[in-house]
């Protein structure tokens, strides 16, 4: 779910259930809702473009999609799994099997250096000038892969270092920051705390 940063009355909710997949939207703060993109694809991430109230970014297992008319129509703009989308000033970051960074409004992306180990990025968060990425467990070719905990970038997303020392559960799913601390949600439902 996302509240559009350029228009707080616009809210988007991606869904997937036994009856189908799609996207619900409201343009009046929740008074009325409509079902967009029904049965198109299973969206794993939704983000409003901070510079354009009509632009919507959608992540899916097969790539990144963009809508320039509030979700009525979509265009695929990049291949590769997208589970999270984050805007960091003029940069757009997408995470999935890699972390990719765009400095030109999503026209092109550069893959970040996250090290040799495979990963599955489940959340991205900017705190000040520092970026954080949560990494969770996943299945790859019928083999379980462990999560890598939390990665941090201090160079705008070009390179990432693991900061998970002392983190008891490396299957990180979500991130939040408050009071100089980074809170890490995990697969088993626990919340762990790291100093920023």
Short mmCIF file of C-alpha atoms in Angstrom, two decimals:
data_model
loop_
_atom_site.label_atom_id
_atom_site.label_comp_id
_atom_site.label_asym_id
_atom_site.label_seq_id
_atom_site.Cartn_x
_atom_site.Cartn_y
_atom_site.Cartn_z
CA UNK A 1 0.00 0.00 0.00
CA UNK A 2 1.17 3.53 -0.67
CA UNK A 3 -0.09 7.05 -0.07
CA UNK A 4 1.02 9.09 -3.07
CA UNK A 5 3.68 11.59 -1.93
CA UNK A 6 2.56 14.21 -4.51
CA UNK A 7 -1.15 13.90 -3.58
CA UNK A 8 -2.09 12.43 -0.16
CA UNK A 9 -5.71 11.88 -1.27
CA UNK A 10 -4.45 9.21 -3.68
CA UNK A 11 -3.92 5.81 -2.08
CA UNK A 12 -3.04 2.57 -3.89
CA UNK A 13 -3.33 -0.98 -2.56
CA UNK A 14 -1.96 -3.97 -4.48
CA UNK A 15 -3.75 -7.25 -3.78
CA UNK A 16 -3.59 -10.93 -4.59
CA UNK A 17 -6.13 -13.48 -3.40
CA UNK A 18 -7.94 -16.59 -4.61
CA UNK A 19 -10.19 -14.47 -6.82
CA UNK A 20 -7.39 -12.66 -8.65
CA UNK A 21 -4.76 -9.94 -8.50
CA UNK A 22 -4.79 -6.24 -9.14
CA UNK A 23 -4.71 -2.77 -7.70
CA UNK A 24 -7.31 -0.76 -5.79
CA UNK A 25 -7.11 3.05 -5.87
CA UNK A 26 -8.81 6.06 -4.37
CA UNK A 27 -8.38 9.70 -5.39
CA UNK A 28 -10.55 11.17 -2.63
CA UNK A 29 -8.82 10.00 0.54
CA UNK A 30 -10.71 6.70 0.73
CA UNK A 31 -14.31 7.90 0.26
CA UNK A 32 -14.59 5.89 -2.98
CA UNK A 33 -12.43 3.12 -4.46
CA UNK A 34 -12.00 1.56 -7.88
CA UNK A 35 -10.34 -1.63 -9.03
CA UNK A 36 -7.54 -0.99 -11.52
CA UNK A 37 -5.47 -3.48 -13.51
CA UNK A 38 -7.57 -6.46 -12.42
CA UNK A 39 -5.86 -9.80 -13.15
CA UNK A 40 -2.91 -8.16 -14.91
CA UNK A 41 -0.09 -9.28 -12.63
CA UNK A 42 0.76 -9.74 -8.96
CA UNK A 43 2.31 -6.46 -7.81
CA UNK A 44 4.84 -6.76 -5.01
CA UNK A 45 5.60 -3.02 -4.66
CA UNK A 46 3.69 0.22 -5.26
CA UNK A 47 5.12 3.76 -5.11
CA UNK A 48 3.90 7.18 -6.19
CA UNK A 49 6.38 9.41 -7.98
CA UNK A 50 7.16 12.40 -5.69
CA UNK A 51 7.47 14.71 -8.74
CA UNK A 52 4.29 13.70 -10.60
CA UNK A 53 0.90 13.01 -9.00
CA UNK A 54 -0.25 11.01 -12.04
CA UNK A 55 2.83 8.74 -12.14
CA UNK A 56 2.79 5.41 -10.34
CA UNK A 57 5.57 2.81 -10.13
CA UNK A 58 4.70 -0.87 -9.69
CA UNK A 59 7.06 -3.73 -8.90
CA UNK A 60 6.34 -7.34 -9.83
CA UNK A 61 8.20 -10.67 -9.95
CA UNK A 62 8.90 -10.06 -13.66
CA UNK A 63 9.91 -6.39 -13.58
CA UNK A 64 9.18 -2.71 -12.99
CA UNK A 65 6.09 -1.03 -14.45
CA UNK A 66 5.13 2.64 -14.76
CA UNK A 67 1.76 4.32 -15.16
CA UNK A 68 1.49 7.96 -16.24
CA UNK A 69 -2.28 8.16 -15.69
CA UNK A 70 -2.81 7.08 -12.09
CA UNK A 71 -2.80 3.34 -12.77
CA UNK A 72 -5.29 3.12 -15.63
CA UNK A 73 -2.58 1.94 -18.06
CA UNK A 74 0.86 0.49 -17.34
CA UNK A 75 4.06 0.05 -19.31
CA UNK A 76 6.89 -2.32 -18.42
CA UNK A 77 10.13 -0.35 -18.12
CA UNK A 78 12.62 -2.87 -16.69
CA UNK A 79 13.00 -6.63 -16.35
CA UNK A 80 14.02 -8.42 -13.16
CA UNK A 81 12.25 -8.98 -9.86
CA UNK A 82 11.10 -5.83 -7.98
CA UNK A 83 9.87 -6.23 -4.38
CA UNK A 84 10.46 -2.69 -3.09
CA UNK A 85 10.75 0.84 -4.49
CA UNK A 86 12.29 3.82 -2.66
CA UNK A 87 12.88 7.43 -3.71
CA UNK A 88 16.00 8.99 -2.18
CA UNK A 89 16.07 12.61 -3.30
CA UNK A 90 16.73 12.58 -7.06
CA UNK A 91 17.46 8.83 -7.02
CA UNK A 92 15.07 5.94 -7.43
CA UNK A 93 16.07 2.59 -5.94
CA UNK A 94 14.44 -0.75 -6.67
CA UNK A 95 15.18 -3.98 -4.83
CA UNK A 96 14.54 -7.63 -5.63
CA UNK A 97 17.29 -10.06 -6.61
CA UNK A 98 19.57 -7.02 -6.82
CA UNK A 99 19.57 -3.38 -5.82
CA UNK A 100 19.33 -1.06 -8.82
CA UNK A 101 19.66 2.73 -8.83
CA UNK A 102 18.30 5.25 -11.34
CA UNK A 103 19.40 8.89 -11.47
CA UNK A 104 17.29 9.79 -14.51
CA UNK A 105 13.71 9.23 -13.38
CA UNK A 106 13.60 5.49 -14.03
CA UNK A 107 14.75 5.57 -17.67
CA UNK A 108 17.88 3.51 -16.91
CA UNK A 109 19.20 1.64 -13.87
CA UNK A 110 22.66 0.70 -12.62
CA UNK A 111 23.08 -2.47 -10.55
CA UNK A 112 24.70 -1.77 -7.18
CA UNK A 113 27.63 -3.70 -5.74
CA UNK A 114 26.14 -5.85 -2.94
CA UNK A 115 28.88 -8.46 -2.77
CA UNK A 116 29.13 -12.02 -4.05
CA UNK A 117 26.32 -13.64 -2.07
CA UNK A 118 22.79 -13.92 -3.51
CA UNK A 119 20.12 -11.78 -1.90
CA UNK A 120 16.41 -10.95 -1.88
CA UNK A 121 15.75 -7.32 -0.98
CA UNK A 122 12.46 -6.94 0.87
CA UNK A 123 12.61 -3.28 1.94
CA UNK A 124 14.62 -0.11 1.30
CA UNK A 125 14.82 2.89 3.65
CA UNK A 126 16.67 6.19 3.56
CA UNK A 127 17.68 7.78 6.88
CA UNK A 128 19.47 11.09 6.35
CA UNK A 129 22.08 10.46 3.66
CA UNK A 130 22.33 6.73 4.45
CA UNK A 131 20.42 3.98 2.66
CA UNK A 132 19.44 0.66 4.24
CA UNK A 133 18.24 -2.58 2.62
CA UNK A 134 16.49 -5.47 4.39
CA UNK A 135 17.28 -8.92 3.01
CA UNK A 136 15.07 -11.93 3.60
CA UNK A 137 15.19 -15.67 2.98
CA UNK A 138 13.79 -17.16 -0.22
CA UNK A 139 13.73 -20.31 -2.33
CA UNK A 140 16.02 -20.55 -5.35
CA UNK A 141 15.72 -23.59 -7.64
CA UNK A 142 14.13 -25.61 -4.80
CA UNK A 143 16.96 -24.66 -2.41
CA UNK A 144 16.40 -22.42 0.61
CA UNK A 145 18.59 -19.29 0.80
CA UNK A 146 19.14 -17.51 4.10
CA UNK A 147 18.57 -13.82 4.48
CA UNK A 148 21.58 -11.50 4.74
CA UNK A 149 20.09 -9.18 7.36
CA UNK A 150 20.62 -5.47 6.72
CA UNK A 151 22.92 -3.78 4.22
CA UNK A 152 23.93 -0.11 4.39
CA UNK A 153 25.11 2.32 1.71
CA UNK A 154 26.77 5.64 2.48
CA UNK A 155 27.64 6.47 -1.16
CA UNK A 156 24.18 6.95 -2.63
CA UNK A 157 23.54 3.27 -3.31
CA UNK A 158 26.65 2.43 -5.35
CA UNK A 159 28.10 0.00 -2.80
CA UNK A 160 26.57 -1.80 0.19
CA UNK A 161 28.07 -3.27 3.38
CA UNK A 162 26.46 -5.72 5.79
CA UNK A 163 25.71 -4.19 9.21
CA UNK A 164 24.02 -7.25 10.73
CA UNK A 165 26.55 -8.02 13.47
CA UNK A 166 24.54 -8.89 16.56
CA UNK A 167 21.30 -9.31 14.63
CA UNK A 168 19.85 -12.63 15.83
CA UNK A 169 17.57 -13.19 12.84
CA UNK A 170 18.96 -12.46 9.36
CA UNK A 171 15.60 -12.92 7.59
CA UNK A 172 14.81 -9.19 7.55
CA UNK A 173 11.51 -8.15 5.95
CA UNK A 174 10.91 -4.51 6.91
CA UNK A 175 12.74 -1.43 8.19
CA UNK A 176 11.77 1.64 10.23
CA UNK A 177 13.85 4.33 11.94
CA UNK A 178 13.23 6.46 15.02
CA UNK A 179 15.29 7.99 17.80
CA UNK A 180 18.68 7.13 16.32
CA UNK A 181 17.79 3.46 15.95
CA UNK A 182 17.00 1.21 13.00
CA UNK A 183 14.20 -1.27 13.69
CA UNK A 184 14.29 -4.50 11.70
CA UNK A 185 11.19 -6.67 11.26
CA UNK A 186 11.89 -10.35 10.60
CA UNK A 187 10.17 -13.37 9.08
CA UNK A 188 9.27 -14.90 12.46
CA UNK A 189 7.64 -11.66 13.53
CA UNK A 190 10.38 -10.40 15.82
CA UNK A 191 11.62 -6.82 15.82
CA UNK A 192 15.32 -6.18 16.34
CA UNK A 193 17.10 -2.90 16.90
CA UNK A 194 20.39 -1.62 15.44
CA UNK A 195 22.09 1.69 16.23
CA UNK A 196 22.17 4.13 13.30
#
